[in-house]
CSV table of C-alpha atoms and ligand atoms in Angstrom, one decimal:
chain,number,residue,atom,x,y,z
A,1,UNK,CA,30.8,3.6,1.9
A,2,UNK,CA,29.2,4.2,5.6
A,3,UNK,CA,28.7,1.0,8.0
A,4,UNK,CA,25.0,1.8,9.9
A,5,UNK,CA,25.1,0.5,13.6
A,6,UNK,CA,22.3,-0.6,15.5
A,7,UNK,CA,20.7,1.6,17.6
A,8,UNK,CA,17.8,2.1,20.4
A,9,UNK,CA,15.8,4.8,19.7
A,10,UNK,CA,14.3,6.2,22.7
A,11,UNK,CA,12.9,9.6,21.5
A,12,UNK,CA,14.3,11.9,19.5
A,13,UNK,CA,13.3,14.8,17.7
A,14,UNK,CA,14.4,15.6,13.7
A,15,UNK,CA,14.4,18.7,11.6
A,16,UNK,CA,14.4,17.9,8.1
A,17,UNK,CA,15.0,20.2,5.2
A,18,UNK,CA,12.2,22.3,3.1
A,19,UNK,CA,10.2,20.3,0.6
A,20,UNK,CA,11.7,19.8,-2.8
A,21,UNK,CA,8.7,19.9,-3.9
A,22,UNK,CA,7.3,23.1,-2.7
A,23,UNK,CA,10.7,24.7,-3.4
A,24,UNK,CA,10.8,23.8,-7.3
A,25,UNK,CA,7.4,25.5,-7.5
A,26,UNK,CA,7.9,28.6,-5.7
A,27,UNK,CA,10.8,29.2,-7.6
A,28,UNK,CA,9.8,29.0,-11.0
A,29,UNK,CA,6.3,30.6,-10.2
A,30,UNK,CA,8.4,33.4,-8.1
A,31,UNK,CA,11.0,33.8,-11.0
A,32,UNK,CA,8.0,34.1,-13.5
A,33,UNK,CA,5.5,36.7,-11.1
A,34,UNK,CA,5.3,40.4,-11.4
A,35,UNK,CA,8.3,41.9,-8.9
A,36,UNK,CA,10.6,40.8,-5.9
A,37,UNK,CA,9.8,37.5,-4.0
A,38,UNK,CA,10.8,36.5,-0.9
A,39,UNK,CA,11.4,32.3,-0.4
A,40,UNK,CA,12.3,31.2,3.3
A,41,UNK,CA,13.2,27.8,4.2
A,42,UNK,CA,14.2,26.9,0.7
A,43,UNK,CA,15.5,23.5,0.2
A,44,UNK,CA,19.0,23.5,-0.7
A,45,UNK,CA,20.0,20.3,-2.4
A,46,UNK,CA,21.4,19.6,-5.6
A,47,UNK,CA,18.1,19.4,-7.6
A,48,UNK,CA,16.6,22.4,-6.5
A,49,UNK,CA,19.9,24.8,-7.1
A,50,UNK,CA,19.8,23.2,-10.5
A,51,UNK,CA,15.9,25.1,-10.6
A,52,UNK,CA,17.6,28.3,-9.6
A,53,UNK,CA,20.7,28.0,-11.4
A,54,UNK,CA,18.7,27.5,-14.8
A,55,UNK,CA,15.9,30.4,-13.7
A,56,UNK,CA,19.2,32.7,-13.9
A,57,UNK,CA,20.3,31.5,-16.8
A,58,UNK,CA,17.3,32.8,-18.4
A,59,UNK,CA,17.9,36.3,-17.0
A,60,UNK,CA,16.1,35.7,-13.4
A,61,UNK,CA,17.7,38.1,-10.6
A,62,UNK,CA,19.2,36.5,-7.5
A,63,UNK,CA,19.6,37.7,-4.1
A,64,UNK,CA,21.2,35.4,-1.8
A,65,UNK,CA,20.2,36.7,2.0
A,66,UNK,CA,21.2,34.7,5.2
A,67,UNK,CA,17.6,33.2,5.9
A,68,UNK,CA,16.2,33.8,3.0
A,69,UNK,CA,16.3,34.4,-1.1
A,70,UNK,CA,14.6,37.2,-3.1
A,71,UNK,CA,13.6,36.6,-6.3
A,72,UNK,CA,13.0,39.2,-9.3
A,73,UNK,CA,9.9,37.8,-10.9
A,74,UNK,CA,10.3,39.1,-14.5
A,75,UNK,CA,7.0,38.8,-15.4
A,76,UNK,CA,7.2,36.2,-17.8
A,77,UNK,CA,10.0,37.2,-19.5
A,78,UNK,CA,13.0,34.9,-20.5
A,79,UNK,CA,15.8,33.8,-22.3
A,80,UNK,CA,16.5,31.3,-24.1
A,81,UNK,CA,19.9,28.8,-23.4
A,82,UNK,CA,21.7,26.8,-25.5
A,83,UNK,CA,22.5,24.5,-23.0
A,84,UNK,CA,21.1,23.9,-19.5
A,85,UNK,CA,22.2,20.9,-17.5
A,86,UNK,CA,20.2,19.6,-15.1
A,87,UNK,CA,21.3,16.4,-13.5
A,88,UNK,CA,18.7,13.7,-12.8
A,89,UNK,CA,16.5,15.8,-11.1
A,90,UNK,CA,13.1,15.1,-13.2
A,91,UNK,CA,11.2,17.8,-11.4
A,92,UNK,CA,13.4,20.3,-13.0
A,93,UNK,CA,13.6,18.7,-16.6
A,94,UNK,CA,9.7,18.3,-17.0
A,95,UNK,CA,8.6,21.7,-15.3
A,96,UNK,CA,11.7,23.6,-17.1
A,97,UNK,CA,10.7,22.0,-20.2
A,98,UNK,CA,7.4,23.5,-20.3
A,99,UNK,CA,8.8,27.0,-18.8
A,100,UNK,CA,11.6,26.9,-21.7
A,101,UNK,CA,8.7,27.3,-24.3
A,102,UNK,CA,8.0,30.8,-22.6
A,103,UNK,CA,11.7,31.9,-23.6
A,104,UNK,CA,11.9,33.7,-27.2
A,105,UNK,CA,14.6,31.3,-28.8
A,106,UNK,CA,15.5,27.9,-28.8
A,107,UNK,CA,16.9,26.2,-25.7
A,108,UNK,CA,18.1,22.9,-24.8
A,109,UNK,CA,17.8,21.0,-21.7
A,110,UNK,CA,19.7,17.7,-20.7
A,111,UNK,CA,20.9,15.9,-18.0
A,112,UNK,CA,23.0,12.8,-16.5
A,113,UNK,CA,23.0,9.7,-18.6
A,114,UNK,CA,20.1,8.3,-16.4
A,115,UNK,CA,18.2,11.5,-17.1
A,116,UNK,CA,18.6,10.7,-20.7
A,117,UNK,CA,16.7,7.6,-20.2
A,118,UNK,CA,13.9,8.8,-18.3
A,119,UNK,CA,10.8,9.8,-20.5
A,120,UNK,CA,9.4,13.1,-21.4
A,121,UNK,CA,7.7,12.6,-25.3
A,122,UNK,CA,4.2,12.9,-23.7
A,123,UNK,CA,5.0,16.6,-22.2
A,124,UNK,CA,6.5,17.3,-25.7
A,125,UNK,CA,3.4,16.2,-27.4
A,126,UNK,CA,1.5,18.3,-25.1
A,127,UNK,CA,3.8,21.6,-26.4
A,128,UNK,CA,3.4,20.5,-29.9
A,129,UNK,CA,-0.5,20.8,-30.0
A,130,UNK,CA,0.1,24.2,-28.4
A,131,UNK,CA,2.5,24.9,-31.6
A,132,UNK,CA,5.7,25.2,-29.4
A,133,UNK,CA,8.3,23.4,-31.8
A,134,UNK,CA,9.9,21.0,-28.8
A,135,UNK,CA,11.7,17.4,-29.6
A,136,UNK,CA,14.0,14.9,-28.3
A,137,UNK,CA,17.5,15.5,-30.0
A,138,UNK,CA,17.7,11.9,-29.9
A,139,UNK,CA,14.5,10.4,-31.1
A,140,UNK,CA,14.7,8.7,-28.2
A,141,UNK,CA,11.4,10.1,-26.8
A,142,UNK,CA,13.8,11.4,-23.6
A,143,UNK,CA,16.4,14.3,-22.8
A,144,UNK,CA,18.2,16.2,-24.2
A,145,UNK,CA,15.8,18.3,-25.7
A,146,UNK,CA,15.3,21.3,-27.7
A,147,UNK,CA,12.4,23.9,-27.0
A,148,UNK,CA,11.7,26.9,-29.3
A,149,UNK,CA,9.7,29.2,-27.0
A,150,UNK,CA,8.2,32.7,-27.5
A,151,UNK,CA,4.6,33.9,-27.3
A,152,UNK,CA,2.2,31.3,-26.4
A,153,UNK,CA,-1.3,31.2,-27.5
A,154,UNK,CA,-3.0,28.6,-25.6
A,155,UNK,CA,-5.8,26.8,-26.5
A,156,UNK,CA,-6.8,22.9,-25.9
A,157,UNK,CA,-4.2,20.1,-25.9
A,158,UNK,CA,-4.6,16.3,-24.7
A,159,UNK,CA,-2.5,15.1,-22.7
A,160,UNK,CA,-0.9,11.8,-21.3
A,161,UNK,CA,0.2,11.4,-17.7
A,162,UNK,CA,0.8,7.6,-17.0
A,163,UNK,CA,4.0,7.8,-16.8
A,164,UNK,CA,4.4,11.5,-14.5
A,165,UNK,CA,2.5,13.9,-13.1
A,166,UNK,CA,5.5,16.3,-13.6
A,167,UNK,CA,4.1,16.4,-17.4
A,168,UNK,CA,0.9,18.5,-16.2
A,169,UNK,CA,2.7,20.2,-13.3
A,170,UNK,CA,4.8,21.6,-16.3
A,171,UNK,CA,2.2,22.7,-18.4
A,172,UNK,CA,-0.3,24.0,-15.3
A,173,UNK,CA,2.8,26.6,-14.4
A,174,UNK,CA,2.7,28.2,-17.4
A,175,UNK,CA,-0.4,28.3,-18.7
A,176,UNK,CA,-1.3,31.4,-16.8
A,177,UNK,CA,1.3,33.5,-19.4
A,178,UNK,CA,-0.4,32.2,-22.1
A,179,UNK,CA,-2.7,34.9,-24.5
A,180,UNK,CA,-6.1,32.4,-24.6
A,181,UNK,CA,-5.5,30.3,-21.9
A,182,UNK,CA,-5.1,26.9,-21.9
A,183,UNK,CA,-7.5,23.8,-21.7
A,184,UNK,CA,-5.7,20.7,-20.7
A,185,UNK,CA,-7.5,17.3,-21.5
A,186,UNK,CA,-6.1,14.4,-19.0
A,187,UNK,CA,-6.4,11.2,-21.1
A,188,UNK,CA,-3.9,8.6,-19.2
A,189,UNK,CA,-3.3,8.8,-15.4
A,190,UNK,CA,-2.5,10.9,-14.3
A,191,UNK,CA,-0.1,9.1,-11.5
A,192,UNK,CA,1.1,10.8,-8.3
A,193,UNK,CA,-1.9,13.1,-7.9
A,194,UNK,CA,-1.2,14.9,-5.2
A,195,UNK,CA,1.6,16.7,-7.0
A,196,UNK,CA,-0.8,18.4,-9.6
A,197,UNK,CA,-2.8,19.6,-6.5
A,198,UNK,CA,0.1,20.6,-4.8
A,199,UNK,CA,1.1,22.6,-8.2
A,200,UNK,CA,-2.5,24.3,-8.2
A,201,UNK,CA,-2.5,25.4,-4.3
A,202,UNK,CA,0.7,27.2,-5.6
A,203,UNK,CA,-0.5,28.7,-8.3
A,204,UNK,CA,-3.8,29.8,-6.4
A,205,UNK,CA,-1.4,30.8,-3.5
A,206,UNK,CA,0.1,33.2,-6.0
A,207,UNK,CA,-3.4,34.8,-7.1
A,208,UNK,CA,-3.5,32.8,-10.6
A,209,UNK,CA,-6.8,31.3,-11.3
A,210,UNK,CA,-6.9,27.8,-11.9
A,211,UNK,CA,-10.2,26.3,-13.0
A,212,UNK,CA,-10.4,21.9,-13.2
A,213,UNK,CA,-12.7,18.9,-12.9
A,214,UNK,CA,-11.3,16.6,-10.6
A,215,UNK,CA,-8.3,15.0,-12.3
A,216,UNK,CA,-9.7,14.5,-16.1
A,217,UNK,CA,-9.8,18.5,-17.1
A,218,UNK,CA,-8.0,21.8,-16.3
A,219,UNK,CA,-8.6,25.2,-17.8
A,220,UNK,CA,-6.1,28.2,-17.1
A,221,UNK,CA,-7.2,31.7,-18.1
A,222,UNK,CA,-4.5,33.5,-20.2
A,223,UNK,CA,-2.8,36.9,-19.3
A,224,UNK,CA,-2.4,36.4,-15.8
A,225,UNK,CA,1.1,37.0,-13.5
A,226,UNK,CA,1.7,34.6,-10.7
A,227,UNK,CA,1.9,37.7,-8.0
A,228,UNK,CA,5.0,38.5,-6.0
A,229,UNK,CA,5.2,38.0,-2.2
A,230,UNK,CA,6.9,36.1,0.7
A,231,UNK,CA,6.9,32.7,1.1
A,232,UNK,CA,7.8,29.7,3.1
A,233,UNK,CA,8.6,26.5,1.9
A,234,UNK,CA,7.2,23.9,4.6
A,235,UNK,CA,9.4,20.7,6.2
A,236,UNK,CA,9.8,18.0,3.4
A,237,UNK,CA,7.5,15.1,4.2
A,238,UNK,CA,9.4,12.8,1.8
A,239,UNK,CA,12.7,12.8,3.7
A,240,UNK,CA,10.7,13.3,7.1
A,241,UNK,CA,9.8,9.3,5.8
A,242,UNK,CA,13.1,8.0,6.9
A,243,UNK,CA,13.0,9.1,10.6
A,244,UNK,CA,9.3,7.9,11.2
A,245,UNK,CA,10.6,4.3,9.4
A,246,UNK,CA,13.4,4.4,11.9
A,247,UNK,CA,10.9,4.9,15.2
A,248,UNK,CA,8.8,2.4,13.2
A,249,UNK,CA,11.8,-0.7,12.9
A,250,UNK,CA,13.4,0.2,16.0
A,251,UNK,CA,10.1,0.1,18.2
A,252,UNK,CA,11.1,3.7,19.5
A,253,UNK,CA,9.8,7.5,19.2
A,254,UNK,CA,10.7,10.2,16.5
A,255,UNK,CA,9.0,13.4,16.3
A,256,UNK,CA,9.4,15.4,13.3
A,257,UNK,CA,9.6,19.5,13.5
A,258,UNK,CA,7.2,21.5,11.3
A,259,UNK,CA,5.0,19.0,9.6
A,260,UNK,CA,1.5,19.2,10.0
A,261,UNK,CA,-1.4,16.2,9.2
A,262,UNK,CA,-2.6,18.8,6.4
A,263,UNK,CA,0.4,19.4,4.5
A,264,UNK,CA,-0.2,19.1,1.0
A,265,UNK,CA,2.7,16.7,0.5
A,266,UNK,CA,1.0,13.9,-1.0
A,267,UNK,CA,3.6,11.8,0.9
A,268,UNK,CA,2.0,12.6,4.4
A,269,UNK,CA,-0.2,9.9,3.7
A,270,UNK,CA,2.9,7.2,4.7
A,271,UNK,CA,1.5,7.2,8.1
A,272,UNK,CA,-2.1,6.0,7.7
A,273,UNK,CA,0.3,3.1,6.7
A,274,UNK,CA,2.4,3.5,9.3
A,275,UNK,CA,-0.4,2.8,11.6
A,276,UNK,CA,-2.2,0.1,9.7
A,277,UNK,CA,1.3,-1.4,10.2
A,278,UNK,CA,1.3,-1.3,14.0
A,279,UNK,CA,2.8,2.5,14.7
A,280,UNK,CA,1.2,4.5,16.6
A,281,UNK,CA,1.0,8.3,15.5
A,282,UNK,CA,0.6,11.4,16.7
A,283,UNK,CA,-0.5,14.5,14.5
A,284,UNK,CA,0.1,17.8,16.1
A,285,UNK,CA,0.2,21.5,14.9
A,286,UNK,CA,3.8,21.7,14.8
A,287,UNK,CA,5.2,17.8,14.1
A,288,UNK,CA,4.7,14.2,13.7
A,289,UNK,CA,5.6,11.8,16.0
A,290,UNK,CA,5.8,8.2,15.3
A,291,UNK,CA,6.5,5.9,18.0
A,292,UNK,CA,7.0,1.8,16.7
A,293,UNK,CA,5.5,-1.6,17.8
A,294,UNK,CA,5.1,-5.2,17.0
A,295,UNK,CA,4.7,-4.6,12.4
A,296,UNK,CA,2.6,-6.3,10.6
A,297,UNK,CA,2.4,-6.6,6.9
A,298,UNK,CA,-0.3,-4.7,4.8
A,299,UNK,CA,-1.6,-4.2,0.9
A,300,UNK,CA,-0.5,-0.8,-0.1
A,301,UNK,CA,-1.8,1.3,-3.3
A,302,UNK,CA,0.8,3.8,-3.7
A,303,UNK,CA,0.1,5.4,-6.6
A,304,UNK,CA,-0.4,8.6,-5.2
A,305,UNK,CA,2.7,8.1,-3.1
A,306,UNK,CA,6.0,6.9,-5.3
A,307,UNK,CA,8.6,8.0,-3.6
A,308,UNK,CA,7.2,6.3,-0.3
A,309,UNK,CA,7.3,3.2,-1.4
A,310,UNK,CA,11.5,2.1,-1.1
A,311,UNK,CA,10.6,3.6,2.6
A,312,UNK,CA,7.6,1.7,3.3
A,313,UNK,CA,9.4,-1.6,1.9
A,314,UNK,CA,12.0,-1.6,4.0
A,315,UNK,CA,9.7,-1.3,6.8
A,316,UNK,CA,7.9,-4.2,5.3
A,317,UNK,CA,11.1,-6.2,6.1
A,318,UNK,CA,10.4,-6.0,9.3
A,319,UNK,CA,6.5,-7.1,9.3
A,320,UNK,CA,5.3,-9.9,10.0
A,321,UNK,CA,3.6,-11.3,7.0
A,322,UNK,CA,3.7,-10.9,3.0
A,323,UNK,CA,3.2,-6.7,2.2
A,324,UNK,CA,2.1,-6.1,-1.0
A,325,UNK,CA,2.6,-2.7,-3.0
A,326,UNK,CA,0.9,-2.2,-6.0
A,327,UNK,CA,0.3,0.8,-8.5
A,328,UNK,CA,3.5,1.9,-9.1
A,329,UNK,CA,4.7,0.8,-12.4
A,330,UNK,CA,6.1,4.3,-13.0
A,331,UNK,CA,8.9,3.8,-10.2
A,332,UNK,CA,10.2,2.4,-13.6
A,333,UNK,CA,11.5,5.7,-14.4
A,334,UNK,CA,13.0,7.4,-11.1
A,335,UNK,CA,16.2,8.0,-10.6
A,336,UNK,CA,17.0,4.0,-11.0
A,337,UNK,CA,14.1,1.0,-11.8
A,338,UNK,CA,13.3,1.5,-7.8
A,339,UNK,CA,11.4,-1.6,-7.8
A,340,UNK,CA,14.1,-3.7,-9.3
A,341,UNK,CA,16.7,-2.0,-6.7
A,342,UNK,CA,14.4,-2.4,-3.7
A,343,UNK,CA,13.8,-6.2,-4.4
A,344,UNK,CA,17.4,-6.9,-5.3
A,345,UNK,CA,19.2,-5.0,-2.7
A,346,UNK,CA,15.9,-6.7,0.2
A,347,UNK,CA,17.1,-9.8,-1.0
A,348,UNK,CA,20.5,-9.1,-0.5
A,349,UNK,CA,19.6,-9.0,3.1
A,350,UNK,CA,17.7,-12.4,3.1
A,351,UNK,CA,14.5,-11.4,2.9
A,352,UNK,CA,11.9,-12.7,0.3
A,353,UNK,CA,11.3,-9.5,-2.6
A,354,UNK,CA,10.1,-9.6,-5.4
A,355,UNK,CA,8.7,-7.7,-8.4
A,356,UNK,CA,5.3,-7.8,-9.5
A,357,UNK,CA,3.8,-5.9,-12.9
A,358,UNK,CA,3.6,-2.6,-11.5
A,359,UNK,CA,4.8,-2.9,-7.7
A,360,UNK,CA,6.3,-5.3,-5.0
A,361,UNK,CA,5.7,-8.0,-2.8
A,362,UNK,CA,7.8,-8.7,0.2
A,363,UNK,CA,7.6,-11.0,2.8
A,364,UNK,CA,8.6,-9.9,6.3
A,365,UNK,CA,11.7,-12.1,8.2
A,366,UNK,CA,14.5,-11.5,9.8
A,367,UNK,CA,16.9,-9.3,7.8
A,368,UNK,CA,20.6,-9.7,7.5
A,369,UNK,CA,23.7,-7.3,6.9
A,370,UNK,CA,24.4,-6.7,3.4
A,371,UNK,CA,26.6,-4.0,1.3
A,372,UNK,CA,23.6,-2.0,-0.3
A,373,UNK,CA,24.4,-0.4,-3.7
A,374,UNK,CA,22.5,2.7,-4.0
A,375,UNK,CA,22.1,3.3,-7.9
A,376,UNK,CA,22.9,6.9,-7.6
A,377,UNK,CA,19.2,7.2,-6.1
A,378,UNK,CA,18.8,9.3,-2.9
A,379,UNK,CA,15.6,7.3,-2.0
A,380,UNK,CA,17.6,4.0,-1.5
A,381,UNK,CA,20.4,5.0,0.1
A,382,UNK,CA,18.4,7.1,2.6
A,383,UNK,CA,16.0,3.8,3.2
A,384,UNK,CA,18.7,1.2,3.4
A,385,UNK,CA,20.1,3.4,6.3
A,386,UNK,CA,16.6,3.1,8.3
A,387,UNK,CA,17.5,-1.1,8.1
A,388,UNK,CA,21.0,-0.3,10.0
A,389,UNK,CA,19.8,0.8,12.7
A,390,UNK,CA,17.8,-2.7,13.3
A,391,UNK,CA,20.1,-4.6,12.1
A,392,UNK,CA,24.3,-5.2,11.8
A,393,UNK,CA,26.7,-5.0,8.8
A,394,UNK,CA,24.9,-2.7,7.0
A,395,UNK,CA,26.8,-0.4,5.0
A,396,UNK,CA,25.9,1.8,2.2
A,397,UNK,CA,27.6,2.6,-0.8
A,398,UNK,CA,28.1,6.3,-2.4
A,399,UNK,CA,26.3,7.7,0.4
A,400,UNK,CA,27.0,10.9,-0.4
A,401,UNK,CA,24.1,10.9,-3.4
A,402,UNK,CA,21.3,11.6,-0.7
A,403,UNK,CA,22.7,15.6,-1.9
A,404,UNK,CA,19.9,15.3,-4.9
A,405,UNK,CA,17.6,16.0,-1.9
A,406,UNK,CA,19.2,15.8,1.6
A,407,UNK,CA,22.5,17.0,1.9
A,408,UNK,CA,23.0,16.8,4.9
A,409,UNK,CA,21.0,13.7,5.7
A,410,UNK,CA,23.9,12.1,7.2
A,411,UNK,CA,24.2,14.9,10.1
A,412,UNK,CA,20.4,14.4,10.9
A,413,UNK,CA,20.2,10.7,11.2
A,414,UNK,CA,23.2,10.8,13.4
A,415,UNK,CA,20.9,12.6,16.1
A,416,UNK,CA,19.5,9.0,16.3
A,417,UNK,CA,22.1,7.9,18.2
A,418,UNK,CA,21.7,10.6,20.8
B,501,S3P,O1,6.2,17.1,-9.1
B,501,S3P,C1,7.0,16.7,-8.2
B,501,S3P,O2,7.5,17.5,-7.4
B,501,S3P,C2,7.3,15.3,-8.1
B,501,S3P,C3,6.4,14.3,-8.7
B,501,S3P,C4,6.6,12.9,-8.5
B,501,S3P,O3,7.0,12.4,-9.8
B,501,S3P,P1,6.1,11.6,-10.9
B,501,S3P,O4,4.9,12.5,-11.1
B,501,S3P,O5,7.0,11.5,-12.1
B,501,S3P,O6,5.7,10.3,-10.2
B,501,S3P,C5,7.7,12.5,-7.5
B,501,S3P,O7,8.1,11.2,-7.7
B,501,S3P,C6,8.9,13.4,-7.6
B,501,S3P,O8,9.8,13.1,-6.6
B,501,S3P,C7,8.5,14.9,-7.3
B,502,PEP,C1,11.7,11.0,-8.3
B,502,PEP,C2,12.3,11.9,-7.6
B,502,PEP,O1,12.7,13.1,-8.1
B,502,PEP,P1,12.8,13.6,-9.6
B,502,PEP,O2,11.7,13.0,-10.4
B,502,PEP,O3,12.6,15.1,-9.5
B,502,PEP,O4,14.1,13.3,-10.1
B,502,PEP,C3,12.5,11.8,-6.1
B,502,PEP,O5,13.0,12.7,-5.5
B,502,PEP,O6,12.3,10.7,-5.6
């Protein structure tokens, strides 16, 4: 446990880690292209050596290099694995789910016992209609599960993405190796839509042709190969979050490094509310700054944004006024329920939080100290820290789970203190 003490921010300037995102995708679309590529700025957390760790497992080459990896794309080709174990990192299940049924064999994928929990039938369903025998070994409609992969045909399959995006992202990356190609009908959500477009500017990036209407239908030529190059993973907007909600609690400035206003991370868009809030912002080339002022409380539709929203409501904590975040129901199935955690661990603190349907509404006051219990969930414990700064006695339990995406989170926010 960590005690967070007050601080004045008077302008600082963060580098935060490559975007887990972007790094999940440029691995398995590197591991799966036709010859060496190179990834720079690769995040580096738990979740996304899990990614790597299972792409070698099925037979992907490795070279570690001091600023950068090379990956042997092998063209498609993979093995299958009895048993790959990948945490709770839901990014890897869902997108190495669909990559297993590329793998001649049957493998199994599972996870920690919150991963077990956390759906994935729908993506399943999606690999039936394609004839790729896949199924929870439970019945429970979640991991562990068992793929039997080989040659994919393609064709047309319906498919349900209320509950995550990752379903589509999954089924997107590999639908380039398949012999017909592969017509994917949307026919819930899909939720956090910014991820499938961030999936499709890698796969275009990677010369694969990707052909869709809006968010309802996509259609992926077979017999292509994501081709090999060199990359660079960009800075990771989602943990860039927690430094902009410091400047915004603590009235002071943060700039973050290497972000730019048009970075595909869906998660950019924090800062419109940011400034609807009473920030001020300022986009340049080569980072964000974010300097605070007097908050204010706004209505929020997040459904594009998920993983903003413990950020956003602790800054809500601070506004004046009753926030409102709606559209979120799937923060159900993260890592914890995030909207049961963010109201009960806000109301630790004394302010007024509470669960709606599908989001949260939390009235603005003056926040106490509390011990915050972090679930195991990166998100909160990184968020709850932001609150320390404003406010005394707060301390954060297991802090040490922000490794999923942020190891070393703590080293960063300690620049805050200057
Ligand atoms: O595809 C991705 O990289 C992600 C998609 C989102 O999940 P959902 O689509 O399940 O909301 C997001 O919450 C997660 O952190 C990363
Ligand atoms: C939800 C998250 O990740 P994942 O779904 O990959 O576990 C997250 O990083 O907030």
């Amino acid at each position: 446990m960590i005690e967070i003490k007050p601080q004045n921010i008077i302008n600082t300037t963060v580098t935060v880690p490559g975007s887990k995102s972007y790094t999940h995708r440029i691995l398995i679309a590197s591991a799966l292209s036709d010859g060496p590529c190179t990834v720079r700025n690769m995040l580096r957390s738990e979740d996304t050596l899990l990614t790597l760790a299972t792409l070698k497992q099925m037979g992907v080459r490795a070279e570690e290099k001091e600023d950068r990896l090379i990956l042997h794309g092998t063209g498609g080709r993979l093995s299958a694995c009895d048993e790959i174990y990948l945490a709770n990192s839901g990014t890897s299940m869902r997108l190495l789910t669909a990559v297993a049924a590329l793998a001649e064999g049957t493998t199994v994928l599972t996870g920690t016992e919150r991963m077990q929990e956390r759906p994935i039938s729908d993506l399943l369903d999606a690999l039936n209609q394609m004839d790729v025998p896949a199924r929870s070994l439970t019945g429970s409609g979640c991991p562990p599960v068992e793929v039997r992969g080989g040659n994919l045909n393609g064709g047309s399959v319906a498919l349900k993405c209320g509950i995550s995006s990752q379903y589509l992202s999954g089924m997107l990356l590999i639908a380039p190796y398949t012999r017909n190609g592969l017509e994917i009908k949307i026919v819930e959500g899909p939720v956090s839509k910014p991820y499938v477009d961030m999936t499709v500017e890698v796969m275009q990036r990677l010369g694969v042709t990707v052909e869709r209407s809006e968010y309802d239908l996509f259609f992926v030529p077979g017999n292509q190969l994501y081709r090999a190059g060199d990359y660079t993973v960009e800075a990771d907007v989602s943990n860039a979050s927690y430094f902009w909600a410091a400047a915004a609690v603590t009235g002071g400035t943060v700039r973050v490094r290497g972000i730019s206003a048009d970075s595909g991370q869906g998660d950019i868009r924090l800062l419109d509310c940011l400034e609807r809030m009473g920030c001020r912002v300022i986009r340049e080339k080569s980072g964000i700054t974010v300097i605070g002022g007097p908050l204010s409380a706004i209505d929020a539709d997040m459904a594009d944004m998920p993983d903003m929203v413990p950020t956003l409501a602790v800054v809500a904590a601070f506004a004046e006024g009753t926030t409102e975040i709606r559209n979120v129901a799937h923060l159900k199935a993260k890592e914890c329920d995030r909207l049961a955690a963010v109201a009960t661990e806000l109301s630790k603190m004394g302010i007024d939080a509470r669960c709606t349907e599908s989001g949260l509404i939390i009235t603005g006051g003056k926040p106490h100290g509390a011990e915050i219990d972090t679930y195991d969930d990166h998100r909160i414990a990184m968020c709850f820290s932001v609150a320390g700064l404003k406010v005394s006695d707060i301390f954060i339990k297991d802090e040490m789970c922000v490794k999923k995406s942020f190891p070393n989170y703590w080293e960063v926010f300690e620049t805050l203190y200057g």
